[in-house]
Structure formats: structure tokens, C-alpha cells
């Protein structure tokens, strides 16, 4: 298995969740230790024996996408197949001439695509994966489809169905114009504010005529959606009408626009998940049924040269869902299965044994968001394929035979192969038409580079044929434009520069894209105590130089102030105590820790440290020494707090080396820790203080802490760089 590293972590081995084996919480067992010792934090003769820590074992159970059930799918009955042909006969007589004209109009471009097909076939000698059944052959097994799924209802709405307009039959002129605008990075933006405090920035390729219409579009109820009949019944059962949030998200999602939703909460998470499952199922079923229809049309004609049926991609998988834990996978699969309502569910028992955890080992005193994320099976190494037939939903189908792939970033990254390009296999991502990323804020605390790697490899031209019938591949696939028709939907509790980078570089949909957010009141207003909060700004010319500028400011301004407090301290120990230094980045943590150990400026300061890689034994020692006053200062990382939510005692002042991405952490660290010290009588309210340093590149973090109304003045104020709030 390839090694994966986190930005700024040097050569520290990274699994998706803080370096723990298989992503489990519960200690840093079997991890190479980067234990740090200094004579300033331990007295002679009192050092404990060093704990032996090794690299995480790669003994993950065999991943399921390599296994395939031996059960045979239901064979197509002759009577049902004949009925299907009769039902389609009238529609085919109308569409045949139009197909011929389309073929003549694109004779020249078709010759170019033949070269693409020829190259793939020649280079790989039509190498077909043995365990991969050709897509059209697999789909033919499902030909006995319910009559309602092929009724005249579907045919009558094809002109207005977003699936038809966006994927099946996009207008060539519109497609060409929007691809040209995207290539020039030319977008027109429309901003909309909604009455429920949500706001959106909708971006359309320059020249789009429907931008203003989409910006104002609302859906009141699911009856307005173009759904498959079997799903329409489920939708009416689940939604009598959409709530305020769903009425905003639904039209964007079902019109195949890219969506970056930055206000996911515990309250709306389930609603967004259920709406997404309805959308992805609708897409999968329409794709499948279109192939079945065209199979019937093709078998009816003796001369198929005049029949151009473009209804497929290079490979079968069409939907990719990226999630943080196995428990989140259980939640998504449960919604999908409930909406699909299949009569049979193959390998369901195996899925429950591998993914469902009956007992919840999360302590009840942990915050609600922590319990929601880490409750149940919190393993972050998983991947699974789902395959749909008329009567069954199959779990653990091979990727190349699956309709939907659900995976964690680490699980999918490992299945794509090693760093050696000759051994990589990501062709199963070549025809993904819908990507959904849920709980992106949690994925930020894993190895975000895995997410970036996945997006870099989605919709690439396949290296092998994989049994593909190129005569059925849609033209925009052959032209290499699949990434511009793919829909990407991301749900996150907040926005970050990394998400903005995905929005700019990988969300370039011809249907447009939307970013939904809301104004923030400010986490500093929701504290349990009243105390002085100081924010100091330092200058940083460019983002690349921000770490260096931050470290320089910290070692000059902050440490100087800390030494001044030390000299004037009247405490019995002669040093100020209970100073918690919160450091978001592990790279910055290592740098600050080394500075405290080696610099003459900090030689009189005893300190401990807790990071995401600190062993349980060392954490207990650091917490004990900090509470007792043996260590006056404690260095603490954001990821350690994310994965553990320690209740640190003895905190009397807080220094934010950098602001946390998650505003909840600010409340818990500044408000929670200081409030606890006050209740215990260890801290006088007048002595409680917090100091946060920031630069203009922390604008999004700062907005969530101080509020949307105050952030501009803090970033642009010319009269000074220090701001106090009481």
C-alpha cells in the first residue's frame, strides 16, 4: 500500500484519521512515535520508560470491490421482452430520422472519435477485464422493466427533462458556446438572498440565457420534479412539500448544477442526504432504462448502421459518493435502499456485519456534533459498490459492474493503486456523472490530499477498453468533455480555501454552479462567560508566506509579551500558569514545539504538548502536569481536539496561534475551558483572557468567529492592528 502524507507533516505517516490504525479513535497504537523530549518539561529521574510504538498494520480485511456474488440475475422473459418492443415501436418511428440527420451533421467529428477509439483498442489489444461483463450485456439482463417505467409519461417530458437536456441530448450549439466560455474562465455571477438568511452566488458560463431564471427558481413540492414513476411515488410519501432549505437546493440539484453547500448542520444533514439519494437514484434509473430502451431498438433493426444510439460512458459506474466513516455509509445506504424499495437485497447481511456497529462507544458527555460524526462504526477505510437491477439491489458488486461507488477518500485512494503510474487503476472513475461529497468539514481533518487526488482522476480517458462498445459512447465522452457535464455536490458545515479551490478548479459544469452560504453572528458571542477577547493582525503579503510571517510575529510579539508577564508575575511559582496555545497546523505545531525547546527566549517556560500523534500515555502525562502547574504552557493541535475533544483542566488563558476552521472549537476552547476554571475557583473572571492572531488570509475563519458584520473592519482597519472585545 502506498504511503500517504499530509501537507506540512513532513514524513509523518498519515492514515485518514490522525494516524490511527484503520482510522479508529482510541489511541495511537502501532504508530511510529515522534515523541519529543526536553529537559525543560521533565525533571531528572522522573522520565517514564519510552513506549514502543510501531507503524500501523496494513491488515485491513479484504476490500469488497474485488469480490463478486455468484448468484445469477433474473433472466429476461420472452413475453416481457416482446411487450417492451411493442411499447417502444411508436417512439422509435419518430426518432429514427432525427438520429440520421444528427449522424450526417457530425460525420467529420465522428471520424476524429474513431481515432480515439482506435488508439485505445490498438494500445491495449482490446484487453477486457475477465471479471467485467460488458455494460450493454449487463443492462440487457434488466430488459424486463416495469411497464410504468417505459410509459408515454417518460417520452412526453423528454424535451423538458433536465436529464435529457443535460446528458442524453444536449444542444450542440449551446454545448459548444458554454465549453468555450469555461475554457476562457468566463462566468457571469448572480447573487441571491433568501428570506431564511441563506444566500447564494450562482455562476453560469458567459452567454447563458437562463442564468437569472435559475437564480430565482424555487420548488415547493416534489411533484414538480421529473422523476421516474417508481421514485415519484416514494417522493410524495416522504415529502408533502419541501421546506425552505429544500426548496432552494432541490432545483439546483435536479437541474444538474454544481453545488457547494456551506451550511450543513446536524438539523439539516438528514434532509440533504435524503434529497441527494432521490436525485442520484433518479439519475441511475434513467440511465439504465435508456440503455434498455436502446437495446430493444437495436435488436429490432436488421441494419443498425443507420441507427446511432449514444447512451453510455466508457464504464458503468455513474455515481461516486465520498464519505468520512462507515457509519455515514450506513446512513446513505439506508436512504438509498428505502427509496429504491427493491424486493431483494443481495449481500445485505454481509454489509451489516462489516459496517453496522450495534454498540456505541462514544461517551455521552461528548458534544452532539462529535457523537454524530464518531458514533457507530467510525472506521475511515472503506469502499463498496452498489448495483441496481429491476428487482434487486446488490451490495459489494465489483466497481466495473457497479452503478454507485461509496467510499472514504483513503479507501478509494488505496484502491486506485500505488504511486507507480503503470499500476494505477482509476478507469472505473472515467464515466462518473455525479459526485457527492458529504461532511466535507470532517474530511478536512483527514488527509485532504486524498480528496484532491480523486478529483484529479475523475473523468479521465480510460487506459483500457474494458469491453466498451464505442458506438454507444456519448459524443461528449469521446471529446473529453465529461468533466464539464459531471455534476459535483459538496456539503460542508463551513467553507475553506481548500473547498474554494475545488469549486474553482473541478466544478466547471456547463449547467452552472452555485455556492450557498449564510451570514455568521460570530462564535465569540456564544460563550458561557464574559471575558476580554483580543484579536491582533499581522501582515502577510501572499498565502505562501503566511506560515513564515505568522511564526515571526508569534516569536517576536507574543513570546515577548509572555516573557513580560513572567517577569511581573506575582504567583507563588514565579511563572504564569495555565497558558494554552492552540495551533491548527501540525507543521506549525512542530515548529513552535522546537522553538520552545531550543530558543533562549523560552528557556524559563516549562511546557507540554498534545497532538494527533501523541500516545494515550503521553497525553495523560501532559494533561496532569498542566493541571498541576508543573507545566505552565500546553501546546494543543486542532486535529487532536477534533478527534478527542479533551476536557483540559487548569486553563487560565488561551493564545490562538491560528484560528480554528470549525467555530465550535473556539467556543469549546475559549468558553468551555476558561468557564470550567472559573467554576472550580482556579481563575478570577477579570484575569481570564484570550488572544488570537490572524492575517487577511484567515478571512473565512475570522468571519465565523467575530461575525460577518465585524470581519471587514478587522481586515481593513488602518488605525491599528489590535482589536479588543469584552
XYZ file of C-alpha atoms in Angstrom:
726
model
C 0.000 0.000 0.000
C 1.258 3.432 -0.833
C 2.220 5.820 1.893
C 0.073 8.928 2.177
C 1.276 12.166 3.688
C -0.440 15.222 4.989
C 0.619 18.683 3.930
C 3.061 20.162 6.376
C 3.520 16.936 8.311
C 6.956 16.110 6.979
C 7.380 12.365 6.726
C 4.787 11.585 9.371
C 2.712 8.636 8.197
C -0.916 9.558 7.726
C -3.960 7.379 7.796
C -7.213 9.182 7.251
C -7.938 9.804 10.918
C -4.990 11.084 12.846
C -2.658 8.242 12.022
C -4.653 5.586 13.835
C -4.863 2.060 12.523
C -7.864 1.760 10.216
C -8.913 5.240 11.233
C -10.211 4.180 14.625
C -10.284 6.518 17.555
C -8.925 5.054 20.747
C -5.223 5.677 20.794
C -2.179 5.778 18.624
C -1.434 2.089 18.736
C 1.091 0.754 16.285
C 2.155 4.174 15.045
C 5.746 5.300 14.616
C 6.363 7.661 17.516
C 7.621 11.175 17.042
C 7.853 11.580 20.801
C 9.583 14.761 21.833
C 11.709 15.116 24.959
C 13.276 18.130 26.581
C 14.884 18.730 29.938
C 12.642 21.744 30.335
C 9.480 19.733 30.648
C 10.706 16.807 32.739
C 12.736 16.774 35.888
C 15.777 14.462 36.124
C 14.980 10.959 37.278
C 11.266 11.246 36.586
C 11.156 10.251 32.913
C 8.928 7.283 32.198
C 10.108 4.450 30.062
C 9.670 5.237 26.414
C 6.718 3.496 24.897
C 7.420 1.323 21.915
C 5.254 2.401 19.009
C 5.254 0.963 15.531
C 3.746 1.703 12.158
C 0.085 0.867 11.656
C -0.583 -2.609 10.406
C -1.929 -2.960 6.926
C -4.131 -5.878 7.946
C -7.361 -4.373 6.698
C -9.873 -7.061 5.822
C -10.063 -7.838 2.085
C -11.746 -4.946 0.383
C -15.115 -5.819 -1.013
C -14.859 -4.415 -4.514
C -12.704 -7.391 -5.508
C -15.418 -9.851 -4.568
C -18.470 -10.782 -6.543
C -21.509 -12.772 -5.577
C -22.030 -15.950 -7.564
C -25.767 -15.536 -7.731
C -27.233 -15.279 -11.216
C -29.508 -12.427 -12.138
C -33.002 -13.000 -13.304
C -33.210 -13.992 -16.969
C -35.281 -11.940 -19.369
C -38.626 -13.452 -20.183
C -39.694 -13.666 -23.820
C -43.154 -12.281 -23.173
C -41.919 -9.212 -21.245
C -39.311 -8.500 -23.884
C -41.895 -8.625 -26.690
C -44.158 -6.266 -24.787
C -41.294 -3.873 -24.346
C -40.558 -3.819 -28.076
C -44.184 -3.090 -28.879
C -44.295 -0.242 -26.375
C -41.238 1.347 -27.906
C -42.199 0.936 -31.578
C -44.164 4.189 -31.890
C -41.463 6.293 -30.259
C -38.743 4.800 -32.476
C -40.519 5.694 -35.721
C -40.407 9.386 -34.727
C -36.806 9.445 -33.536
C -35.142 7.478 -36.340
C -34.969 10.273 -38.925
C -33.664 12.762 -36.389
C -30.917 10.354 -35.439
C -29.876 10.007 -39.070
C -29.659 13.774 -39.539
C -27.575 14.080 -36.394
C -25.208 11.443 -37.708
C -24.726 13.249 -41.038
C -24.136 16.592 -39.336
C -21.318 15.144 -37.294
C -19.613 12.982 -39.874
C -16.332 14.847 -39.601
C -16.187 14.867 -35.801
C -17.114 11.194 -35.744
C -14.006 10.360 -37.738
C -11.910 12.045 -35.046
C -13.603 9.996 -32.390
C -12.871 6.860 -34.332
C -9.199 7.715 -33.964
C -9.665 7.876 -30.179
C -11.352 4.512 -30.217
C -8.697 3.026 -32.492
C -5.896 4.215 -30.207
C -7.470 2.619 -27.176
C -8.069 -0.642 -28.954
C -4.622 -0.790 -30.549
C -2.709 0.141 -27.415
C -4.414 -2.393 -25.229
C -5.286 -5.089 -27.752
C -8.915 -4.948 -26.695
C -7.905 -6.237 -23.294
C -11.095 -6.958 -21.375
C -11.037 -7.431 -17.626
C -12.134 -11.015 -17.025
C -14.438 -10.168 -14.147
C -16.078 -7.285 -16.048
C -19.211 -8.055 -18.006
C -19.739 -5.551 -20.869
C -22.143 -2.829 -19.851
C -24.683 -3.379 -22.585
C -24.756 -7.112 -21.841
C -25.299 -6.458 -18.135
C -28.053 -3.990 -18.899
C -29.736 -6.424 -21.238
C -30.341 -8.688 -18.259
C -32.624 -5.977 -16.912
C -34.705 -5.670 -20.087
C -37.870 -6.864 -18.422
C -38.652 -3.471 -16.963
C -41.897 -2.397 -15.387
C -44.371 -1.054 -17.918
C -44.753 2.150 -15.927
C -41.065 2.915 -16.319
C -41.471 2.937 -20.104
C -44.864 4.506 -20.381
C -45.658 7.506 -22.518
C -45.096 9.699 -19.453
C -41.320 9.438 -19.862
C -41.414 10.155 -23.589
C -43.697 13.137 -23.267
C -41.401 15.033 -20.913
C -38.102 14.357 -22.666
C -37.979 17.871 -24.056
C -38.077 19.443 -20.576
C -36.425 16.717 -18.517
C -33.067 18.018 -17.182
C -31.595 14.541 -17.654
C -32.373 14.681 -21.359
C -31.264 18.283 -21.787
C -28.009 17.892 -19.878
C -26.837 14.329 -20.540
C -28.839 12.441 -23.148
C -29.341 15.056 -25.873
C -27.518 18.318 -25.121
C -27.895 21.015 -27.726
C -24.673 21.082 -29.757
C -24.640 24.869 -30.199
C -25.275 25.574 -26.509
C -22.720 22.944 -25.527
C -20.070 24.470 -27.771
C -20.709 28.008 -26.527
C -20.567 27.079 -22.864
C -17.463 24.922 -23.258
C -15.772 27.861 -24.936
C -16.755 30.190 -22.078
C -15.495 27.719 -19.484
C -12.188 27.324 -21.332
C -11.762 31.098 -21.059
C -12.862 31.017 -17.407
C -15.632 33.438 -18.315
C -18.550 33.286 -15.867
C -21.468 35.541 -15.113
C -22.478 35.722 -11.452
C -25.913 36.312 -9.952
C -26.239 36.752 -6.192
C -29.476 35.995 -4.404
C -30.515 36.451 -0.772
C -33.346 34.377 0.629
C -35.712 35.289 3.425
C -34.442 32.488 5.677
C -30.936 34.078 5.877
C -29.460 31.838 3.188
C -27.691 33.434 0.256
C -26.324 32.028 -2.972
C -23.834 33.023 -5.632
C -24.869 31.397 -8.890
C -22.270 31.287 -11.659
C -23.140 30.457 -15.268
C -20.867 30.242 -18.318
C -20.798 33.611 -20.065
C -23.609 33.953 -22.584
C -26.050 31.626 -20.803
C -29.599 32.786 -21.359
C -31.176 31.060 -18.358
C -28.931 32.395 -15.572
C -31.448 34.770 -13.988
C -34.195 32.168 -14.269
C -32.119 29.581 -12.399
C -31.115 32.088 -9.731
C -34.756 32.714 -8.798
C -36.066 29.173 -9.253
C -37.809 27.553 -6.283
C -39.591 24.222 -5.952
C -42.410 23.929 -3.449
C -43.076 20.203 -3.722
C -41.554 17.058 -5.289
C -44.397 16.764 -7.797
C -42.619 19.420 -9.861
C -39.579 17.168 -10.353
C -39.076 14.950 -13.403
C -38.809 11.643 -11.566
C -39.134 8.023 -12.589
C -42.651 6.827 -11.706
C -41.454 4.422 -9.010
C -39.477 7.237 -7.385
C -42.247 9.785 -7.768
C -44.443 7.648 -5.507
C -41.686 7.443 -2.901
C -41.115 11.202 -3.109
C -44.758 12.007 -2.442
C -44.667 9.636 0.542
C -41.549 11.255 2.018
C -42.315 14.897 1.191
C -45.711 16.524 1.163
C -43.833 19.707 0.323
C -40.264 20.971 0.524
C -39.117 23.054 3.463
C -37.368 26.407 2.990
C -33.916 24.873 2.557
C -35.008 22.037 0.281
C -36.849 24.461 -1.986
C -33.524 26.235 -2.564
C -31.300 23.180 -3.031
C -33.677 20.922 -4.991
C -33.941 22.982 -8.211
C -30.169 23.458 -8.375
C -29.507 19.791 -7.772
C -32.124 18.354 -10.126
C -31.072 20.763 -12.889
C -27.609 19.186 -12.678
C -25.824 22.286 -11.460
C -22.728 22.010 -9.277
C -23.489 22.903 -5.673
C -21.144 23.887 -2.845
C -23.376 23.986 0.232
C -21.509 25.563 3.158
C -24.130 25.489 5.907
C -24.633 21.807 6.671
C -25.767 21.223 10.261
C -26.964 18.347 12.404
C -30.503 19.599 11.834
C -30.454 19.700 8.024
C -27.957 16.901 7.341
C -30.603 14.179 7.075
C -32.789 16.277 4.775
C -29.881 16.969 2.416
C -28.913 13.304 2.375
C -32.438 12.129 1.568
C -32.821 14.695 -1.209
C -29.461 13.680 -2.699
C -30.408 9.989 -2.629
C -33.609 10.746 -4.515
C -31.622 12.641 -7.151
C -28.894 10.042 -7.640
C -31.389 7.181 -7.835
C -33.385 9.085 -10.431
C -30.207 9.539 -12.467
C -29.149 5.888 -12.194
C -32.580 4.556 -13.159
C -32.958 6.887 -16.125
C -29.503 5.940 -17.365
C -30.249 2.240 -17.013
C -33.662 2.420 -18.653
C -32.340 4.470 -21.566
C -29.837 1.694 -22.308
C -32.566 -0.943 -22.095
C -34.772 1.009 -24.496
C -31.972 1.382 -26.989
C -31.048 -2.284 -26.718
C -34.596 -3.078 -27.758
C -34.458 -0.627 -30.659
C -31.155 -2.023 -31.828
C -32.356 -5.625 -31.783
C -35.405 -4.647 -33.808
C -33.404 -3.293 -36.771
C -31.610 -5.581 -39.189
C -29.418 -2.750 -40.453
C -28.025 -0.958 -37.404
C -25.628 1.252 -39.373
C -28.344 3.887 -39.724
C -29.136 3.751 -36.013
C -26.896 5.892 -33.807
C -27.501 5.143 -30.146
C -25.348 7.229 -27.847
C -26.411 6.314 -24.327
C -23.372 5.184 -22.364
C -19.988 6.104 -20.983
C -16.741 4.167 -21.111
C -17.570 2.235 -17.932
C -20.695 1.520 -15.910
C -20.249 3.443 -12.588
C -22.147 6.730 -12.748
C -22.305 7.983 -9.147
C -19.470 8.479 -6.660
C -20.241 9.282 -3.017
C -17.335 10.305 -0.763
C -17.952 9.986 2.989
C -15.849 10.176 6.183
C -16.830 6.993 8.097
C -18.507 3.628 7.696
C -21.391 4.837 9.836
C -22.048 7.645 7.379
C -22.024 4.990 4.644
C -24.662 3.042 6.591
C -26.829 6.157 6.731
C -26.563 6.794 2.988
C -27.133 3.170 2.024
C -30.184 3.068 4.286
C -31.729 6.059 2.483
C -30.917 4.608 -0.947
C -32.408 1.213 -0.116
C -35.545 2.771 1.367
C -36.183 4.962 -1.687
C -35.407 2.214 -4.181
C -37.653 -0.297 -2.409
C -36.098 -3.369 -4.023
C -37.628 -6.783 -3.476
C -34.219 -8.405 -2.988
C -31.020 -7.105 -1.409
C -28.061 -9.339 -2.151
C -25.245 -9.427 0.427
C -27.183 -7.168 2.802
C -26.283 -9.347 5.796
C -22.620 -9.140 4.885
C -22.909 -5.362 4.672
C -24.452 -5.124 8.126
C -21.763 -7.357 9.615
C -18.993 -5.235 8.075
C -20.431 -1.751 8.552
C -23.076 -1.685 11.285
C -21.863 -1.426 14.868
C -24.532 -2.260 17.398
C -22.858 -0.656 20.407
C -21.849 2.993 20.522
C -18.629 3.586 22.492
C -18.767 7.394 22.310
C -19.083 8.858 25.827
C -22.347 10.659 26.459
C -20.564 13.789 27.690
C -19.092 14.493 24.240
C -20.674 17.275 22.129
C -23.540 16.465 19.768
C -21.501 17.025 16.616
C -18.807 14.655 17.927
C -21.356 11.931 18.656
C -22.950 12.363 15.238
C -19.608 12.024 13.438
C -17.915 9.310 15.509
C -20.945 7.375 16.755
C -21.289 3.843 15.422
C -18.557 2.463 13.170
C -16.036 5.294 12.787
C -13.590 3.410 10.540
C -12.441 5.628 7.678
C -11.031 2.909 5.403
C -13.840 1.519 3.258
C -15.243 1.291 -0.245
C -18.261 -0.512 -1.639
C -20.083 -0.831 -4.950
C -23.869 -0.925 -5.404
C -25.562 -2.417 -8.438
C -29.235 -1.968 -9.361
C -31.436 -4.345 -11.326
C -35.179 -4.314 -11.741
C -35.869 -6.384 -8.665
C -32.698 -6.272 -6.621
C -30.067 -4.113 -5.016
C -26.696 -5.797 -4.872
C -24.040 -4.887 -2.293
C -20.305 -5.442 -2.825
C -20.510 -5.518 -6.598
C -17.236 -5.036 -8.413
C -16.505 -1.442 -9.291
C -16.729 -2.051 -13.034
C -20.144 -3.710 -12.541
C -21.493 -1.087 -10.131
C -23.831 1.843 -10.653
C -22.825 3.628 -7.435
C -19.486 3.659 -5.626
C -19.438 4.753 -1.982
C -16.039 5.222 -0.365
C -13.904 7.177 2.031
C -11.062 9.183 0.488
C -8.487 6.819 1.970
C -10.408 3.707 0.900
C -10.824 4.874 -2.673
C -7.267 6.181 -2.873
C -5.837 2.790 -1.910
C -7.991 1.007 -4.498
C -6.618 3.266 -7.230
C -3.174 1.717 -6.819
C 0.340 2.750 -5.966
C 2.201 5.867 -6.969
C 3.649 3.915 -9.898
C 1.537 5.118 -12.827
C 1.843 1.760 -14.571
C -0.001 0.065 -11.725
C -2.679 2.677 -11.138
C -6.271 1.773 -11.962
C -8.782 4.587 -11.994
C -10.643 3.767 -15.211
C -13.760 2.984 -13.138
C -13.976 6.734 -12.493
C -13.882 7.638 -16.196
C -17.670 7.814 -16.620
C -18.776 9.260 -13.280
C -21.610 11.712 -13.916
C -22.471 12.655 -10.340
C -20.050 13.198 -7.425
C -21.409 13.814 -3.927
C -19.128 14.748 -1.030
C -20.853 14.793 2.344
C -19.411 16.164 5.612
C -16.502 17.771 3.792
C -15.573 19.600 7.001
C -14.842 16.213 8.615
C -12.813 15.129 5.586
C -10.657 18.222 6.116
C -9.462 16.670 9.359
C -8.434 13.527 7.482
C -5.932 13.633 4.633
C -7.425 16.167 2.217
C -4.784 15.324 -0.377
C -6.678 12.064 -0.998
C -9.773 14.068 -1.953
C -7.734 16.239 -4.312
C -6.171 13.131 -5.853
C -9.599 11.633 -6.516
C -10.889 14.793 -8.197
C -7.746 14.929 -10.319
C -8.514 11.449 -11.687
C -12.285 11.561 -12.178
C -13.417 11.616 -15.836
C -10.008 10.922 -17.314
C -9.931 8.988 -20.569
C -9.607 5.258 -19.720
C -6.333 3.486 -20.345
C -8.070 0.249 -21.351
C -11.226 -0.620 -23.288
C -12.906 -2.675 -20.509
C -15.317 -4.208 -23.016
C -16.659 -0.830 -24.085
C -18.900 -0.574 -27.168
C -17.611 2.726 -28.559
C -20.546 3.002 -30.953
C -22.748 3.559 -27.881
C -20.495 6.056 -26.071
C -21.871 9.578 -25.879
C -20.058 12.081 -28.067
C -19.023 14.409 -25.259
C -17.252 11.473 -23.588
C -15.227 10.841 -26.729
C -14.444 14.546 -26.995
C -13.007 14.534 -23.464
C -15.686 16.861 -22.067
C -17.149 14.545 -19.413
C -15.742 16.680 -16.586
C -17.783 19.629 -17.869
C -21.059 17.694 -17.766
C -20.375 15.932 -14.464
C -22.333 17.295 -11.532
C -20.488 17.824 -8.246
C -22.366 18.383 -4.981
C -20.467 19.145 -1.756
C -21.998 19.510 1.700
C -19.913 21.129 4.434
C -20.538 22.867 7.744
C -18.367 25.767 6.596
C -16.293 26.982 3.682
C -12.494 26.783 3.486
C -9.797 27.740 0.961
C -9.454 24.064 0.020
C -13.148 23.838 -0.829
C -12.923 27.064 -2.804
C -10.067 25.508 -4.751
C -12.251 22.509 -5.623
C -15.038 24.918 -6.563
C -12.751 26.840 -8.920
C -10.712 24.013 -10.446
C -13.018 20.991 -10.520
C -16.552 22.372 -10.634
C -16.785 23.612 -14.232
C -20.230 22.408 -15.202
C -21.909 23.708 -18.361
C -25.154 23.844 -16.346
C -23.516 26.304 -13.952
C -22.576 26.174 -10.291
C -23.855 27.650 -7.055
C -22.313 28.385 -3.673
C -24.817 28.531 -0.823
C -23.867 30.121 2.498
C -25.254 32.341 5.227
C -24.106 35.215 7.421
C -22.487 34.433 10.782
C -23.273 36.075 14.103
C -19.862 35.123 15.474
C -18.744 32.285 17.753
C -17.268 34.766 20.230
C -20.810 35.869 21.133
C -21.920 32.415 22.185
C -19.540 31.907 25.108
C -20.707 30.872 28.568
C -18.565 33.541 30.203
C -17.804 37.201 29.692
C -14.108 37.865 29.165
C -11.724 40.014 27.184
C -11.059 38.692 23.679
C -8.186 40.231 21.748
C -7.537 39.814 18.017
C -4.230 41.013 16.577
C -3.495 41.242 12.870
C -0.117 40.648 11.273
C 0.896 41.412 7.712
C 1.299 38.584 5.234
C 1.858 39.528 1.578
C 0.906 36.206 -0.061
C -0.588 32.914 1.205
C 2.641 31.011 0.550
C 4.493 33.269 3.011
C 1.799 33.196 5.676
C 3.365 30.422 7.838
C 6.693 32.254 7.958
C 5.093 35.621 8.725
C 2.918 34.058 11.438
C 5.884 32.371 13.132
C 7.897 35.586 13.056
C 5.048 37.566 14.616
C 4.497 34.909 17.278
C 8.141 34.709 18.323
C 8.559 38.471 18.470
C 5.267 39.971 19.669
C 3.553 37.100 21.504
C 6.561 35.490 23.178
C 7.858 38.926 24.209
C 4.538 39.650 25.896
C 4.611 36.239 27.549
C 8.081 36.875 28.974
C 6.928 40.256 30.268
C 4.107 38.547 32.137
C 6.612 36.050 33.507
C 8.821 38.785 34.964
C 5.941 40.683 36.525
C 4.107 37.610 37.767
C 3.360 37.513 41.463
C 2.376 33.857 41.574
C 3.997 31.623 44.135
C 5.751 29.564 41.474
C 7.154 32.704 39.951
C 5.733 31.964 36.492
C 2.355 32.473 34.860
C 0.460 29.202 34.624
C -2.416 27.681 32.656
C -1.420 29.062 29.236
C -2.958 27.015 26.416
C -1.516 27.639 22.933
C -3.878 26.346 20.232
C -2.150 25.521 16.915
C -4.275 24.423 13.912
C -1.484 23.079 11.665
C 0.695 20.128 12.628
C 3.573 21.680 10.681
C 3.307 24.847 12.779
C 2.970 22.739 15.916
C 6.319 21.008 15.283
C 7.974 24.336 14.547
C 6.665 26.010 17.706
C 7.484 22.986 19.841
C 11.083 23.014 18.606
C 11.303 26.747 19.279
C 10.118 26.318 22.865
C 12.763 23.661 23.378
C 15.775 25.370 21.820
C 15.284 29.135 21.981
C 16.790 31.202 24.753
C 13.621 33.324 24.756
C 11.628 30.425 26.213
C 14.248 28.839 28.449
C 12.309 29.700 31.615
C 8.996 28.326 30.301
C 8.123 24.693 31.005
C 5.702 23.192 28.541
C 3.902 20.058 27.415
C 2.339 19.178 24.078
C -0.610 17.213 22.721
C -1.040 16.494 19.005
C -2.998 13.980 16.974
C 0.016 11.656 17.097
C 0.593 11.776 20.856
C 0.096 8.421 22.587
C -2.585 7.969 25.235
C 0.043 7.633 27.970
C 1.823 10.825 26.950
C -1.486 12.696 26.692
C -2.382 11.700 30.245
C 1.022 12.870 31.484
C 0.803 16.205 29.661
C -2.705 16.887 30.971
C -1.716 16.022 34.543
C 1.399 18.206 34.514
C -0.519 21.114 33.006
C -3.319 20.905 35.564
C -0.915 20.647 38.498
C 1.134 23.606 37.293
C 4.304 21.636 36.670
C 3.998 22.738 33.057
C 2.977 26.355 32.694
C 2.182 26.033 28.994
C 0.494 23.407 26.843
C 0.697 23.210 23.031
C -2.502 21.738 21.547
C -3.405 20.987 17.911
C -6.749 21.344 16.165
C -6.824 17.763 14.912
C -6.177 16.458 18.424
C -9.234 18.374 19.589
C -11.287 17.219 16.597
C -10.638 13.517 17.211
C -10.645 13.591 21.039
C -12.408 16.657 22.450
C -10.337 16.523 25.616
C -11.700 18.360 28.654
C -8.496 20.177 29.597
C -8.420 21.480 33.176
C -6.299 24.281 34.542
C -6.655 26.632 31.552
C -6.362 30.285 32.622
C -5.534 31.989 29.330
C -5.649 30.993 25.671
C -3.378 32.003 22.820
C -4.663 31.172 19.345
C -1.606 30.715 17.122
C -4.184 30.424 14.358
C -7.973 30.460 14.318
C -9.748 27.092 14.044
C -11.690 26.253 10.901
C -14.564 24.967 12.999
C -16.149 27.790 15.049
C -17.444 25.223 17.549
C -13.842 24.633 18.624
C -13.459 28.298 19.527
C -16.462 28.109 21.843
C -15.268 24.876 23.434
C -11.669 26.017 23.974
C -12.143 29.678 24.849
C -15.519 29.487 26.544
C -15.577 25.917 27.830
C -12.087 25.585 29.297
C -11.988 29.055 30.884
C -15.516 28.716 32.238
C -14.585 25.421 33.890
C -11.587 27.031 35.604
C -13.835 29.819 36.902
C -16.378 27.362 38.280
C -13.610 25.455 40.032
C -12.389 28.691 41.628
C -8.993 28.470 39.975
C -9.469 31.600 37.855
C -10.761 35.074 38.615
C -13.013 36.318 35.757
C -11.003 39.522 35.492
C -7.822 37.548 34.812
C -9.304 35.385 32.018
C -8.024 36.348 28.622
C -7.726 35.055 25.048
C -5.525 36.387 22.267
C -5.906 35.337 18.625
C -3.546 36.253 15.812
C -4.716 36.399 12.215
C -3.834 37.654 8.738
C -6.002 38.672 5.811
C -5.772 35.090 4.518
C -7.813 33.971 7.554
C -10.863 35.907 6.391
C -13.260 32.939 6.297
C -12.165 31.646 9.703
C -12.319 35.138 11.179
C -15.828 35.746 9.862
C -17.119 32.664 11.667
C -15.502 33.820 14.926
C -16.212 37.576 15.041
C -19.274 37.668 12.778
C -19.999 38.802 9.225
C -20.642 42.420 10.258
C -17.292 42.863 12.031
C -14.908 40.918 9.819
C -14.398 43.638 7.188
C -13.311 46.245 9.751
C -10.826 43.835 11.335
C -9.268 43.032 7.976
C -9.127 46.591 6.598
C -8.814 48.868 9.631
C -5.962 51.328 9.080
C -5.889 52.784 12.568
C -4.306 49.772 14.242
C -3.889 46.019 14.240
C -5.250 45.232 17.714
C -8.963 44.712 18.387
C -10.436 44.095 21.855
C -13.915 42.745 22.572
C -15.419 42.427 26.032
